[in-house]
Amino acid sequence: MKALEGVRILDFTHVQSGPTCTQLLAWFGADVIKVERPGVGDATHNQLVDVPGADSLYFTMLNHNKRSIELNSKNETGKQVLTRLVEECDVLVENFAPGALDRMGFGWEAIQKINPRMIMASVKGFGPGKYEDCKVYENVAQCAGGAASTTGFVDGPPLVTGAQIGDSGTGLNLALGIVTALFQREKTGRGQKVLAAMQAGVLNLCRVKLRDQQRLSAGPLTEYSQHGEGIPFGEAVPRAGNDSGGGQPGRILKCKGWETDPDAYTYFITQAAAWPKICDLIGKPEWKEDPGYATPPARLDKLNEIFGEIEKWTMTKGKFEVMDLCNPLDIPVGPILSMKEIAEDEGLRATGTIVEVDHPTRGKYLTVGNPIKLSDSPSEVTRSPLLGEHTEEVLRDVLGYSDEEIHRIAASGAVGELQKAAE
Ligand code: COA
């Protein structure tokens, strides 16, 4: 038995943000029925194609454990089928551009009339306000949510991060909103609307920068490297390079082999409690007692010198050697792992964090598994569906249509070719 067994999701999501949410719900056991436009489907089927004729990794890695039904929601018969799906499902999830669902005739009021228990969950770029009608992709959200202005080096342009905090991050928020609404429905019997705005999601992850914005009015941010370098602060929180966002100074430092290996680096944190051990480790025992170095406030304006000395030591060691030497001493460090190293990591495979999946048209590939582990609801990753693979199955088994009705629906053009689904 899976945690969300018995929960049926009408999945109107596409691209990344919405699909990450419904994939997570599917991993927890929900029956996720992905509705796709006949013959077209989610745009990611054909984006960044690496195996000609097969669904792209972009699509497969976001749509595991789901069923796919082709359905034209703008066709009259298609609307009737969609109405039946709204009756039979618990949650409708969508991340269309603002207004698209209303234009289809399935806005919140219409949904409530059909099924008052339905939870309608949406990802939008912005919440209500002047930008609510805008279409938004990942990097727009990173910029509008405050992440880009605070990422990068102080003398360089704003930077976006490779972590998809706008899309996958917001998908997580939406999933939590959905299960919370399902929990409330147990008591009220009513559905509700769930909104996760990407700008809000990114900002939520950048809260330490909003903290620093307010601290700025009380004086310079002394833990930022630029303070030690004598660079004055402006009116807004600056980019902080690889400085840590907390009260424990940290930097990315070179390790042995950095000249040829772009990932031969380690993150190194000078946590106050570990300071004496760091001094001994790098051959600077005199810093333990020296009043200019012994306390965290005394070290703030010398961080460049201090990390310079630590780096002289890390450059003599491999990044994993640094970890092996520092961990027993409780000095927090982290090797910079490349995607190649992560893909080959046996430990991540053993825990199901990275999974190998077989696919009928593209063969074997790697994907991420469920990052959240429940002891009583294990997640197995099953391959993504082919476009419309389950159309007939859903029409028959979920909606109870007879063979005759299914052929009438197919003849109306509301769904894709049935024989493809039946193969
Ligand atoms: N049958 C018939 N029509 C369908 C359909 C179906 N099964 N599924 C979708 N469509 C239609 C929609 O009704 C819409 O038509 P309309 O504009 O005539 O009303 C159209 O397909 C496309 O929807 P839209 O969402 O506008 O797609 P887009 O490719 O132009 O925009 C985004 C993509 C991601 C920018 C936009 O959807 C968006 O801003 N979403 C919200 C924020 C978000 O999630 N962004 C991150 C994505 S990773």
CSV table of C-alpha atoms and ligand atoms in Angstrom, one decimal:
chain,number,residue,atom,x,y,z
A,1,MET,CA,0.0,0.0,0.0
A,2,LYS,CA,1.3,3.4,-0.9
A,3,ALA,CA,0.6,6.6,1.0
A,4,LEU,CA,-1.6,8.3,-1.7
A,5,GLU,CA,-3.2,5.1,-3.0
A,6,GLY,CA,-6.8,5.9,-4.0
A,7,VAL,CA,-6.1,9.5,-4.8
A,8,ARG,CA,-6.7,10.2,-8.5
A,9,ILE,CA,-5.0,13.2,-10.2
A,10,LEU,CA,-6.2,14.9,-13.3
A,11,ASP,CA,-2.8,16.0,-14.6
A,12,PHE,CA,-3.0,19.0,-16.9
A,13,THR,CA,0.6,19.9,-16.4
A,14,HIS,CA,3.4,20.5,-19.0
A,15,VAL,CA,7.1,21.4,-19.2
A,16,GLN,CA,8.7,21.1,-15.8
A,17,SER,CA,7.1,22.8,-12.8
A,18,GLY,CA,3.7,21.1,-12.8
A,19,PRO,CA,5.1,17.7,-14.0
A,20,THR,CA,7.6,17.6,-11.0
A,21,CYS,CA,4.7,18.0,-8.7
A,22,THR,CA,2.5,15.3,-10.2
A,23,GLN,CA,5.5,12.9,-10.6
A,24,LEU,CA,6.1,13.2,-6.8
A,25,LEU,CA,2.4,12.5,-6.1
A,26,ALA,CA,2.6,9.5,-8.4
A,27,TRP,CA,5.7,8.2,-6.5
A,28,PHE,CA,3.7,8.4,-3.3
A,29,GLY,CA,1.1,6.2,-5.0
A,30,ALA,CA,-1.5,8.5,-6.6
A,31,ASP,CA,-3.0,7.5,-9.9
A,32,VAL,CA,-1.8,10.3,-12.2
A,33,ILE,CA,-3.7,10.7,-15.5
A,34,LYS,CA,-1.8,13.1,-17.7
A,35,VAL,CA,-4.0,14.8,-20.3
A,36,GLU,CA,-2.2,15.6,-23.5
A,37,ARG,CA,-3.3,17.3,-26.7
A,38,PRO,CA,-3.9,14.6,-29.4
A,39,GLY,CA,-0.9,14.1,-31.6
A,40,VAL,CA,1.0,16.9,-29.9
A,41,GLY,CA,1.3,16.3,-26.1
A,42,ASP,CA,3.6,18.0,-23.7
A,43,ALA,CA,6.1,20.2,-25.6
A,44,THR,CA,9.0,18.5,-23.9
A,45,HIS,CA,8.3,15.2,-25.8
A,46,ASN,CA,10.3,16.7,-28.6
A,47,GLN,CA,12.7,19.1,-26.8
A,48,LEU,CA,16.4,18.5,-26.6
A,49,VAL,CA,16.0,15.2,-28.4
A,50,ASP,CA,19.0,12.9,-28.1
A,51,VAL,CA,17.5,9.7,-29.5
A,52,PRO,CA,15.7,10.4,-32.8
A,53,GLY,CA,12.1,9.2,-32.7
A,54,ALA,CA,12.0,8.6,-28.9
A,55,ASP,CA,10.7,10.8,-26.1
A,56,SER,CA,13.4,13.1,-24.9
A,57,LEU,CA,15.0,12.8,-21.5
A,58,TYR,CA,13.4,16.1,-20.7
A,59,PHE,CA,9.9,14.4,-21.0
A,60,THR,CA,10.8,11.0,-19.6
A,61,MET,CA,12.6,12.3,-16.5
A,62,LEU,CA,9.5,14.4,-15.5
A,63,ASN,CA,6.7,12.0,-16.2
A,64,HIS,CA,7.5,8.7,-14.5
A,65,ASN,CA,4.7,6.6,-13.0
A,66,LYS,CA,1.9,8.4,-14.9
A,67,ARG,CA,-0.7,7.3,-17.4
A,68,SER,CA,-1.1,9.4,-20.6
A,69,ILE,CA,-4.4,10.1,-22.3
A,70,GLU,CA,-4.8,12.1,-25.4
A,71,LEU,CA,-7.8,14.4,-25.2
A,72,ASN,CA,-8.8,17.6,-27.0
A,73,SER,CA,-10.3,19.8,-24.3
A,74,LYS,CA,-11.5,22.3,-26.9
A,75,ASN,CA,-13.6,19.7,-28.8
A,76,GLU,CA,-17.3,19.3,-27.6
A,77,THR,CA,-17.0,15.5,-27.0
A,78,GLY,CA,-13.6,16.1,-25.5
A,79,LYS,CA,-15.2,18.5,-23.0
A,80,GLN,CA,-17.8,15.8,-22.1
A,81,VAL,CA,-15.0,13.4,-21.4
A,82,LEU,CA,-13.1,16.0,-19.4
A,83,THR,CA,-16.2,16.7,-17.3
A,84,ARG,CA,-16.4,12.9,-16.5
A,85,LEU,CA,-12.7,13.0,-15.5
A,86,VAL,CA,-13.3,16.0,-13.2
A,87,GLU,CA,-16.1,14.0,-11.6
A,88,GLU,CA,-13.9,10.9,-11.1
A,89,CYS,CA,-10.7,12.7,-9.9
A,90,ASP,CA,-9.7,14.2,-6.6
A,91,VAL,CA,-7.2,16.8,-7.8
A,92,LEU,CA,-6.8,18.8,-11.0
A,93,VAL,CA,-3.2,20.1,-11.4
A,94,GLU,CA,-2.3,22.6,-14.1
A,95,ASN,CA,0.4,25.0,-15.0
A,96,PHE,CA,-1.0,26.6,-18.1
A,97,ALA,CA,-0.5,30.3,-18.9
A,98,PRO,CA,-2.9,32.4,-16.9
A,99,GLY,CA,-6.5,32.2,-18.2
A,100,ALA,CA,-6.0,29.1,-20.4
A,101,LEU,CA,-8.2,26.9,-18.2
A,102,ASP,CA,-11.0,29.5,-18.1
A,103,ARG,CA,-10.8,29.7,-21.9
A,104,MET,CA,-11.4,25.9,-22.0
A,105,GLY,CA,-14.4,26.4,-19.8
A,106,PHE,CA,-12.9,24.6,-16.8
A,107,GLY,CA,-12.1,27.5,-14.5
A,108,TRP,CA,-12.5,27.2,-10.7
A,109,GLU,CA,-16.3,28.0,-10.7
A,110,ALA,CA,-17.0,25.4,-13.3
A,111,ILE,CA,-14.9,22.8,-11.6
A,112,GLN,CA,-16.7,23.4,-8.3
A,113,LYS,CA,-20.1,22.9,-9.9
A,114,ILE,CA,-19.0,19.6,-11.4
A,115,ASN,CA,-17.2,18.3,-8.3
A,116,PRO,CA,-17.3,20.3,-5.1
A,117,ARG,CA,-14.7,17.9,-3.5
A,118,MET,CA,-12.1,18.7,-6.2
A,119,ILE,CA,-8.9,20.4,-5.3
A,120,MET,CA,-7.6,22.6,-8.1
A,121,ALA,CA,-3.9,23.2,-7.9
A,122,SER,CA,-2.0,25.7,-10.1
A,123,VAL,CA,1.5,26.9,-10.7
A,124,LYS,CA,1.7,30.4,-12.1
A,125,GLY,CA,4.7,32.6,-12.6
A,126,PHE,CA,3.4,35.4,-10.4
A,127,GLY,CA,0.7,35.7,-7.8
A,128,PRO,CA,-2.2,38.2,-8.0
A,129,GLY,CA,-1.0,41.7,-9.0
A,130,LYS,CA,0.4,43.6,-11.9
A,131,TYR,CA,2.4,40.6,-13.4
A,132,GLU,CA,-0.3,38.0,-12.9
A,133,ASP,CA,-0.9,37.6,-16.7
A,134,CYS,CA,2.7,36.9,-17.6
A,135,LYS,CA,4.1,33.7,-19.0
A,136,VAL,CA,7.1,32.6,-16.9
A,137,TYR,CA,9.9,30.1,-17.3
A,138,GLU,CA,12.6,29.0,-14.8
A,139,ASN,CA,15.1,31.8,-15.3
A,140,VAL,CA,12.5,34.5,-15.3
A,141,ALA,CA,11.4,33.3,-11.8
A,142,GLN,CA,15.0,33.1,-10.6
A,143,CYS,CA,15.4,36.8,-11.6
A,144,ALA,CA,12.0,38.0,-10.3
A,145,GLY,CA,12.4,36.0,-7.1
A,146,GLY,CA,15.6,37.7,-6.0
A,147,ALA,CA,17.9,34.8,-6.6
A,148,ALA,CA,19.8,36.2,-9.7
A,149,SER,CA,20.6,39.6,-8.1
A,150,THR,CA,22.3,37.8,-5.2
A,151,THR,CA,24.1,35.1,-7.1
A,152,GLY,CA,27.5,35.6,-8.8
A,153,PHE,CA,30.5,37.7,-7.8
A,154,VAL,CA,30.4,41.2,-6.6
A,155,ASP,CA,32.1,42.5,-9.7
A,156,GLY,CA,30.2,40.4,-12.2
A,157,PRO,CA,26.7,40.3,-13.7
A,158,PRO,CA,23.7,38.6,-12.0
A,159,LEU,CA,23.7,34.8,-12.4
A,160,VAL,CA,21.1,32.1,-12.5
A,161,THR,CA,21.7,28.8,-10.9
A,162,GLY,CA,21.6,25.3,-12.4
A,163,ALA,CA,19.3,24.1,-9.7
A,164,GLN,CA,15.8,24.5,-11.0
A,165,ILE,CA,14.5,26.4,-8.0
A,166,GLY,CA,11.7,28.1,-9.9
A,167,ASP,CA,10.3,25.0,-11.6
A,168,SER,CA,11.1,22.0,-9.5
A,169,GLY,CA,11.1,24.1,-6.4
A,170,THR,CA,7.6,25.4,-7.0
A,171,GLY,CA,6.5,21.9,-8.0
A,172,LEU,CA,7.5,20.8,-4.4
A,173,ASN,CA,5.5,23.7,-2.9
A,174,LEU,CA,2.5,22.7,-5.0
A,175,ALA,CA,2.7,19.1,-4.0
A,176,LEU,CA,2.7,20.1,-0.3
A,177,GLY,CA,-0.3,22.4,-0.9
A,178,ILE,CA,-2.2,19.5,-2.5
A,179,VAL,CA,-1.6,17.0,0.2
A,180,THR,CA,-2.5,19.7,2.8
A,181,ALA,CA,-5.7,20.4,1.0
A,182,LEU,CA,-6.5,16.7,0.8
A,183,PHE,CA,-6.0,16.5,4.6
A,184,GLN,CA,-8.3,19.4,5.1
A,185,ARG,CA,-10.9,17.9,2.8
A,186,GLU,CA,-11.0,14.9,5.2
A,187,LYS,CA,-12.6,17.2,7.7
A,188,THR,CA,-14.6,19.7,5.6
A,189,GLY,CA,-15.6,17.5,2.6
A,190,ARG,CA,-14.8,20.4,0.3
A,191,GLY,CA,-12.1,21.0,-2.3
A,192,GLN,CA,-10.2,24.2,-2.6
A,193,LYS,CA,-7.9,26.2,-4.8
A,194,VAL,CA,-4.1,25.8,-4.3
A,195,LEU,CA,-1.8,28.3,-5.9
A,196,ALA,CA,2.0,28.1,-6.0
A,197,ALA,CA,3.6,31.2,-7.7
A,198,MET,CA,7.1,30.7,-8.9
A,199,GLN,CA,8.3,34.1,-7.8
A,200,ALA,CA,7.0,33.4,-4.3
A,201,GLY,CA,8.7,30.0,-4.3
A,202,VAL,CA,12.1,31.4,-5.3
A,203,LEU,CA,11.9,34.3,-2.8
A,204,ASN,CA,11.0,31.8,-0.1
A,205,LEU,CA,14.3,30.0,-0.9
A,206,CYS,CA,16.2,33.3,-0.8
A,207,ARG,CA,15.0,34.4,2.7
A,208,VAL,CA,18.5,34.8,4.0
A,209,LYS,CA,19.0,37.6,1.4
A,210,LEU,CA,15.8,39.4,2.5
A,211,ARG,CA,17.3,39.1,6.0
A,212,ASP,CA,20.5,40.7,4.9
A,213,GLN,CA,18.6,43.5,3.0
A,214,GLN,CA,17.2,44.5,6.4
A,215,ARG,CA,20.5,44.1,8.2
A,216,LEU,CA,22.1,46.5,5.7
A,217,SER,CA,20.3,49.4,7.2
A,218,ALA,CA,22.2,48.7,10.5
A,219,GLY,CA,25.6,48.8,8.8
A,220,PRO,CA,27.9,46.7,6.5
A,221,LEU,CA,27.4,43.0,6.2
A,222,THR,CA,30.6,42.1,8.0
A,223,GLU,CA,30.6,38.4,7.1
A,224,TYR,CA,30.6,39.1,3.4
A,225,SER,CA,34.0,38.9,1.7
A,226,GLN,CA,33.7,42.3,0.2
A,227,HIS,CA,33.7,43.8,3.7
A,228,GLY,CA,37.1,42.4,4.4
A,229,GLU,CA,38.2,43.6,1.0
A,230,GLY,CA,37.2,47.2,1.8
A,231,ILE,CA,34.5,47.4,-0.9
A,232,PRO,CA,31.7,49.6,0.3
A,233,PHE,CA,28.1,48.2,0.2
A,234,GLY,CA,25.4,49.8,-1.9
A,235,GLU,CA,21.7,50.0,-1.2
A,236,ALA,CA,20.8,46.4,-2.0
A,237,VAL,CA,22.2,43.1,-1.0
A,238,PRO,CA,25.2,42.4,-3.2
A,239,ARG,CA,26.3,39.2,-4.9
A,240,ALA,CA,28.4,37.2,-2.5
A,241,GLY,CA,30.4,34.8,-4.6
A,242,ASN,CA,30.7,31.6,-2.7
A,243,ASP,CA,30.4,33.1,0.8
A,244,SER,CA,28.1,31.1,2.9
A,245,GLY,CA,24.7,32.5,3.7
A,246,GLY,CA,25.0,31.9,7.4
A,247,GLY,CA,27.2,33.1,10.3
A,248,GLN,CA,29.9,30.5,9.5
A,249,PRO,CA,32.3,31.8,6.9
A,250,GLY,CA,32.9,29.4,4.0
A,251,ARG,CA,34.6,29.4,0.5
A,252,ILE,CA,35.2,27.1,-2.4
A,253,LEU,CA,38.9,26.3,-2.4
A,254,LYS,CA,41.1,24.6,-5.0
A,255,CYS,CA,42.2,21.0,-4.4
A,256,LYS,CA,45.0,18.9,-6.0
A,257,GLY,CA,44.5,18.7,-9.7
A,258,TRP,CA,42.5,21.9,-10.1
A,259,GLU,CA,44.7,23.0,-13.0
A,260,THR,CA,43.2,20.3,-15.3
A,261,ASP,CA,40.0,19.2,-13.5
A,262,PRO,CA,37.3,21.9,-13.4
A,263,ASP,CA,35.7,20.2,-10.4
A,264,ALA,CA,38.8,19.7,-8.2
A,265,TYR,CA,37.5,22.0,-5.5
A,266,THR,CA,36.1,21.7,-2.0
A,267,TYR,CA,33.7,23.8,0.0
A,268,PHE,CA,35.3,24.6,3.3
A,269,ILE,CA,33.5,26.1,6.3
A,270,THR,CA,35.4,27.7,9.2
A,271,GLN,CA,32.8,26.8,11.8
A,272,ALA,CA,33.8,28.6,15.1
A,273,ALA,CA,33.8,25.4,17.1
A,274,ALA,CA,36.2,23.7,14.7
A,275,TRP,CA,38.7,26.6,14.6
A,276,PRO,CA,41.4,25.1,16.8
A,277,LYS,CA,41.4,21.9,14.8
A,278,ILE,CA,41.5,23.9,11.5
A,279,CYS,CA,44.6,25.8,12.7
A,280,ASP,CA,46.4,22.6,13.6
A,281,LEU,CA,45.4,20.9,10.4
A,282,ILE,CA,46.7,23.6,8.1
A,283,GLY,CA,49.9,24.2,10.2
A,284,LYS,CA,48.9,27.5,11.8
A,285,PRO,CA,48.7,26.5,15.5
A,286,GLU,CA,49.6,30.1,16.5
A,287,TRP,CA,46.3,31.4,15.2
A,288,LYS,CA,44.5,29.5,18.0
A,289,GLU,CA,45.7,32.0,20.7
A,290,ASP,CA,46.5,35.1,18.6
A,291,PRO,CA,43.8,37.7,19.5
A,292,GLY,CA,43.7,38.8,15.8
A,293,TYR,CA,42.5,35.3,14.8
A,294,ALA,CA,41.2,33.5,17.8
A,295,THR,CA,37.6,34.8,17.7
A,296,PRO,CA,35.1,34.9,14.8
A,297,PRO,CA,34.7,38.7,14.9
A,298,ALA,CA,38.5,39.2,14.9
A,299,ARG,CA,38.7,37.0,11.8
A,300,LEU,CA,36.1,38.8,9.7
A,301,ASP,CA,38.4,41.3,8.1
A,302,LYS,CA,41.1,38.6,7.4
A,303,LEU,CA,39.0,36.0,5.7
A,304,ASN,CA,40.9,36.4,2.4
A,305,GLU,CA,44.2,35.7,4.2
A,306,ILE,CA,42.7,32.9,6.2
A,307,PHE,CA,41.1,31.1,3.3
A,308,GLY,CA,44.3,31.7,1.3
A,309,GLU,CA,46.2,29.8,3.9
A,310,ILE,CA,43.6,27.0,4.1
A,311,GLU,CA,43.7,26.8,0.3
A,312,LYS,CA,47.5,26.3,0.4
A,313,TRP,CA,46.7,23.2,2.4
A,314,THR,CA,43.7,21.9,0.3
A,315,MET,CA,45.8,22.3,-2.9
A,316,THR,CA,48.0,19.6,-1.6
A,317,LYS,CA,45.1,17.1,-1.2
A,318,GLY,CA,42.4,15.6,-3.5
A,319,LYS,CA,38.9,16.8,-2.8
A,320,PHE,CA,37.9,13.4,-1.3
A,321,GLU,CA,41.1,13.3,0.8
A,322,VAL,CA,40.1,16.7,2.2
A,323,MET,CA,36.8,15.2,3.2
A,324,ASP,CA,38.4,12.1,4.7
A,325,LEU,CA,40.7,14.3,6.8
A,326,CYS,CA,38.2,16.9,7.9
A,327,ASN,CA,35.1,14.8,8.7
A,328,PRO,CA,36.7,13.0,11.7
A,329,LEU,CA,37.6,16.4,13.1
A,330,ASP,CA,34.1,17.7,12.6
A,331,ILE,CA,35.2,20.3,10.2
A,332,PRO,CA,32.4,20.8,7.6
A,333,VAL,CA,33.6,20.4,4.0
A,334,GLY,CA,32.0,19.2,0.8
A,335,PRO,CA,33.7,18.1,-2.4
A,336,ILE,CA,32.4,19.8,-5.6
A,337,LEU,CA,30.8,16.8,-7.3
A,338,SER,CA,30.5,16.8,-11.1
A,339,MET,CA,27.3,15.4,-12.7
A,340,LYS,CA,29.6,12.5,-14.0
A,341,GLU,CA,30.6,11.6,-10.5
A,342,ILE,CA,27.0,11.8,-9.3
A,343,ALA,CA,25.8,9.6,-12.1
A,344,GLU,CA,28.4,7.0,-11.2
A,345,ASP,CA,27.8,7.2,-7.4
A,346,GLU,CA,27.0,3.8,-6.1
A,347,GLY,CA,25.6,5.2,-2.8
A,348,LEU,CA,23.1,7.4,-4.6
A,349,ARG,CA,22.0,4.4,-6.7
A,350,ALA,CA,21.7,2.2,-3.6
A,351,THR,CA,19.3,4.6,-1.9
A,352,GLY,CA,17.1,5.0,-5.1
A,353,THR,CA,18.1,8.7,-5.4
A,354,ILE,CA,19.5,7.9,-8.8
A,355,VAL,CA,17.6,5.2,-10.7
A,356,GLU,CA,18.1,3.4,-14.0
A,357,VAL,CA,15.0,3.0,-16.1
A,358,ASP,CA,14.3,1.0,-19.2
A,359,HIS,CA,12.1,2.6,-21.9
A,360,PRO,CA,10.7,0.8,-25.0
A,361,THR,CA,11.8,3.4,-27.6
A,362,ARG,CA,14.9,5.0,-26.0
A,363,GLY,CA,16.4,2.1,-24.0
A,364,LYS,CA,18.1,2.5,-20.6
A,365,TYR,CA,18.7,5.9,-19.0
A,366,LEU,CA,19.3,7.4,-15.6
A,367,THR,CA,16.9,9.6,-13.7
A,368,VAL,CA,16.4,11.0,-10.2
A,369,GLY,CA,14.3,8.9,-7.9
A,370,ASN,CA,12.1,10.2,-5.1
A,371,PRO,CA,14.2,12.4,-2.8
A,372,ILE,CA,11.7,11.9,0.0
A,373,LYS,CA,11.8,8.5,1.6
A,374,LEU,CA,8.8,7.1,3.5
A,375,SER,CA,9.4,3.9,5.5
A,376,ASP,CA,5.9,2.6,4.9
A,377,SER,CA,5.4,3.8,1.3
A,378,PRO,CA,8.4,2.9,-0.9
A,379,SER,CA,8.7,4.6,-4.3
A,380,GLU,CA,9.5,2.5,-7.4
A,381,VAL,CA,10.2,4.5,-10.5
A,382,THR,CA,8.4,3.2,-13.6
A,383,ARG,CA,8.9,4.5,-17.1
A,384,SER,CA,7.1,7.5,-18.5
A,385,PRO,CA,4.1,6.8,-20.7
A,386,LEU,CA,4.1,7.1,-24.5
A,387,LEU,CA,1.8,9.8,-25.8
A,388,GLY,CA,-1.8,8.5,-25.4
A,389,GLU,CA,-0.7,5.1,-24.3
A,390,HIS,CA,-3.5,4.8,-21.8
A,391,THR,CA,-6.4,6.6,-23.6
A,392,GLU,CA,-8.5,3.6,-24.1
A,393,GLU,CA,-7.7,2.1,-20.7
A,394,VAL,CA,-8.7,5.3,-18.9
A,395,LEU,CA,-11.9,5.7,-21.0
A,396,ARG,CA,-12.9,2.1,-20.2
A,397,ASP,CA,-11.6,1.5,-16.6
A,398,VAL,CA,-11.8,4.9,-15.0
A,399,LEU,CA,-14.8,6.4,-16.8
A,400,GLY,CA,-16.7,3.2,-17.6
A,401,TYR,CA,-17.3,3.9,-21.3
A,402,SER,CA,-18.4,0.9,-23.4
A,403,ASP,CA,-16.5,-0.1,-26.6
A,404,GLU,CA,-19.3,1.5,-28.7
A,405,GLU,CA,-18.9,4.8,-26.7
A,406,ILE,CA,-15.2,4.7,-27.0
A,407,HIS,CA,-15.4,4.4,-30.8
A,408,ARG,CA,-17.9,7.3,-30.9
A,409,ILE,CA,-15.5,9.4,-28.9
A,410,ALA,CA,-12.6,8.5,-31.2
A,411,ALA,CA,-14.7,9.3,-34.3
A,412,SER,CA,-15.4,12.8,-32.9
A,413,GLY,CA,-11.7,13.6,-33.0
A,414,ALA,CA,-11.6,14.1,-29.2
A,415,VAL,CA,-8.8,11.6,-28.6
A,416,GLY,CA,-5.9,10.3,-30.6
A,417,GLU,CA,-5.8,7.2,-32.7
A,418,LEU,CA,-7.1,4.3,-30.5
A,419,GLN,CA,-5.2,1.5,-32.2
A,420,LYS,CA,-1.9,3.2,-31.1
A,421,ALA,CA,-3.2,3.1,-27.5
A,422,ALA,CA,-4.3,-0.5,-27.9
A,423,GLU,CA,-0.9,-1.8,-29.3
B,1,COA,N1,-6.5,20.2,-25.7
B,1,COA,C1,-6.7,21.3,-26.3
B,1,COA,N2,-5.9,22.5,-26.0
B,1,COA,C2,-5.0,22.3,-25.1
B,1,COA,C3,-4.8,21.1,-24.4
B,1,COA,C4,-5.6,20.0,-24.8
B,1,COA,N3,-5.4,18.8,-24.2
B,1,COA,N4,-3.7,21.3,-23.5
B,1,COA,C5,-3.4,22.6,-23.7
B,1,COA,N5,-4.1,23.2,-24.6
B,1,COA,C6,-4.0,24.6,-25.0
B,1,COA,C7,-4.3,25.6,-23.9
B,1,COA,O1,-5.7,25.6,-23.7
B,1,COA,C8,-3.7,26.8,-24.4
B,1,COA,O2,-4.6,27.4,-25.4
B,1,COA,P1,-5.1,28.9,-25.4
B,1,COA,O3,-3.9,29.8,-25.2
B,1,COA,O4,-5.7,29.1,-26.7
B,1,COA,O5,-6.1,29.1,-24.3
B,1,COA,C9,-2.5,26.3,-25.2
B,1,COA,O6,-2.7,24.9,-25.3
B,1,COA,C10,-1.1,26.5,-24.6
B,1,COA,O7,-1.1,26.8,-23.2
B,1,COA,P2,0.1,27.7,-22.6
B,1,COA,O8,0.1,27.4,-21.2
B,1,COA,O9,-0.2,29.1,-23.0
B,1,COA,O10,1.4,27.2,-23.3
B,1,COA,P3,2.7,28.0,-23.8
B,1,COA,O11,3.6,27.0,-24.4
B,1,COA,O12,2.3,29.1,-24.7
B,1,COA,O13,3.3,28.6,-22.5
B,1,COA,C11,4.3,28.5,-20.3
B,1,COA,C12,4.2,27.8,-21.7
B,1,COA,C13,5.1,27.5,-19.5
B,1,COA,C14,5.2,29.8,-20.5
B,1,COA,C15,3.0,28.8,-19.7
B,1,COA,O14,2.2,27.7,-19.7
B,1,COA,C16,3.1,29.4,-18.3
B,1,COA,O15,3.4,30.5,-18.1
B,1,COA,N6,2.7,28.6,-17.3
B,1,COA,C17,2.7,29.0,-15.9
B,1,COA,C18,4.0,29.1,-15.3
B,1,COA,C19,4.8,27.9,-15.4
B,1,COA,O16,4.4,26.8,-15.0
B,1,COA,N7,6.0,28.0,-15.9
B,1,COA,C20,7.1,27.0,-15.9
B,1,COA,C21,7.0,26.0,-16.9
B,1,COA,S1,8.3,24.9,-16.6
